[in-house]
């Protein structure tokens, strides 16, 4: 049967047409179940019970009155697939104009393709086959003569065969997928395995565009190019192996160094607790004690050593401390001013911020000191000094150390904003820098980088704001042993460590670098290695030409006290203008 005319069919026939199907192994086609639609069952007898290709079985809940509006496929007499005559299945159109019906068959010429506008169906001999037709007719590897790529349609002349090409490509399965066996080949891959686990194994490294074989669409490599790419791949693996070996050696050396430092710290801690602290007055100035002091006080005994070296000359008692704490808690406005700076103090630790364990201790300590010294009050950068002390001491000993530390001449001059004393320190430091680092001094003076641009911040917080916490604590260790002179030696040590970089910078870069030191790239060993030459005493001829910072400061202080104008003192050109402005404000 070449086609099926548009006609009305009964509801029951439509239901029978959609009954369950079975696969016939002999004819290799789908047939309706033999028990259904047979004679004597009361159902209409269907003349041909073979499944018609192109038929789509409707769901049981669909109305049986709905007609199928799509092109059907049938088979030819010899069983090969052929394109059925496509007809208009619009029932309303066919019933109103039965005489005007026309079969849109494949035997008509291509110029006679009709568009049935009323039914909304495009009748074309090259109509798109539905999914069931393709599933039943096509396989993954059909030959061109038997697949949908070429379909033979019977015409009125049996000797003429028209070949129609499908609009679709018949791609084989898994065309774009990578099979596991391909990934297991010994060779090079553009990308590694999807779920690979490197574990620092250089075999899993991505080798870029080095491939064992190119895709089929590209010309293959010649022998020379393939050998070159293979050698490149081997070189990459060799470099990765060497890098891994170096990294492993560095890790082993770091572990050995860490263990050595831990053993050294444990041994030093035993010396401090068993030999030095029990006999503090006798051992504090001994050579052995000073050597251990320079290497850094162990954290376990650091707070005790700091309390002993700072002392309590102003004699703060427990009763006075508790009274000041009670008054500070009652003064809410004063604590609010301090809390803003407290939240920005050692923010990476998270212990001095609000709801942190040391937040209340920090506010109470600074609030109590502002009541203890009302003429000084609270000054920014006090939070850093108080925080470092609270990390090493309990709140009461920390308050004693904080109050006595700020009574020292250097801190008293800066926190009390005493302009003449601050000026003396700036002039002494400028001379000291010229003596020890003359090239850098000339460069900074030429750029007009005055010491106050960076030294004020370093001095106010005693480097706690500019350097890492571990380096700061080690600086404080020696500062409490040698006094304020060591702070200026530390400043020169920082400049000496970065002298080559600073000599190549302009004004903006110098100021930005000195106010924002690369703390993450600095180590205590490197810094103290640059400070150590400044710790040696001057002997012989050097003693006549060079002076330590304390000697320079003493000479300046004597001249100022004798009535000499401070602006007449020798100083750099950049500093002289700053000193004139500072003294004019007093």
Tab-separated table of N, CA, C and O in Angstrom, residues 202 235-250:
chain	number	residue	atom	x	y	z
A	202	UNK	N	55.343	13.925	38.504
A	202	UNK	CA	55.528	14.640	37.239
A	202	UNK	C	54.925	13.935	36.051
A	202	UNK	O	54.760	14.525	34.991
A	235	UNK	N	62.121	16.246	28.298
A	235	UNK	CA	62.785	17.340	29.013
A	235	UNK	C	61.880	17.924	30.091
A	235	UNK	O	62.345	18.272	31.186
A	236	UNK	N	60.587	18.037	29.785
A	236	UNK	CA	59.639	18.552	30.778
A	236	UNK	C	59.581	17.615	31.984
A	236	UNK	O	59.597	18.047	33.148
A	237	UNK	N	59.535	16.324	31.713
A	237	UNK	CA	59.510	15.362	32.816
A	237	UNK	C	60.791	15.427	33.639
A	237	UNK	O	60.749	15.354	34.878
A	238	UNK	N	61.917	15.577	32.966
A	238	UNK	CA	63.187	15.630	33.683
A	238	UNK	C	63.273	16.871	34.563
A	238	UNK	O	63.725	16.806	35.722
A	239	UNK	N	62.819	18.014	34.038
A	239	UNK	CA	62.822	19.231	34.840
A	239	UNK	C	61.869	19.125	36.023
A	239	UNK	O	62.182	19.606	37.127
A	240	UNK	N	60.721	18.492	35.812
A	240	UNK	CA	59.765	18.317	36.910
A	240	UNK	C	60.352	17.416	37.991
A	240	UNK	O	60.160	17.665	39.198
A	241	UNK	N	61.051	16.383	37.588
A	241	UNK	CA	61.670	15.493	38.574
A	241	UNK	C	62.746	16.221	39.383
A	241	UNK	O	62.822	16.081	40.606
A	242	UNK	N	63.571	17.026	38.682
A	242	UNK	CA	64.603	17.777	39.389
A	242	UNK	C	63.996	18.792	40.358
A	242	UNK	O	64.488	18.974	41.476
A	243	UNK	N	62.914	19.441	39.923
A	243	UNK	CA	62.241	20.403	40.798
A	243	UNK	C	61.656	19.716	42.015
A	243	UNK	O	61.719	20.250	43.131
A	244	UNK	N	61.100	18.544	41.811
A	244	UNK	CA	60.533	17.799	42.933
A	244	UNK	C	61.623	17.360	43.905
A	244	UNK	O	61.443	17.398	45.121
A	245	UNK	N	62.780	16.975	43.368
A	245	UNK	CA	63.895	16.567	44.233
A	245	UNK	C	64.402	17.758	45.042
A	245	UNK	O	64.677	17.637	46.248
A	246	UNK	N	64.511	18.932	44.382
A	246	UNK	CA	64.945	20.126	45.113
A	246	UNK	C	63.954	20.510	46.193
A	246	UNK	O	64.350	20.866	47.311
A	247	UNK	N	62.664	20.440	45.865
A	247	UNK	CA	61.637	20.782	46.861
A	247	UNK	C	61.680	19.820	48.045
A	247	UNK	O	61.511	20.240	49.199
A	248	UNK	N	61.912	18.558	47.755
A	248	UNK	CA	61.987	17.577	48.840
A	248	UNK	C	63.197	17.842	49.734
A	248	UNK	O	63.107	17.738	50.972
A	249	UNK	N	64.323	18.206	49.124
A	249	UNK	CA	65.502	18.529	49.924
A	249	UNK	C	65.266	19.767	50.785
A	249	UNK	O	65.678	19.813	51.948
A	250	UNK	N	64.598	20.766	50.206
A	250	UNK	CA	64.296	21.974	50.974
A	250	UNK	C	63.364	21.666	52.136
A	250	UNK	O	63.529	22.216	53.230
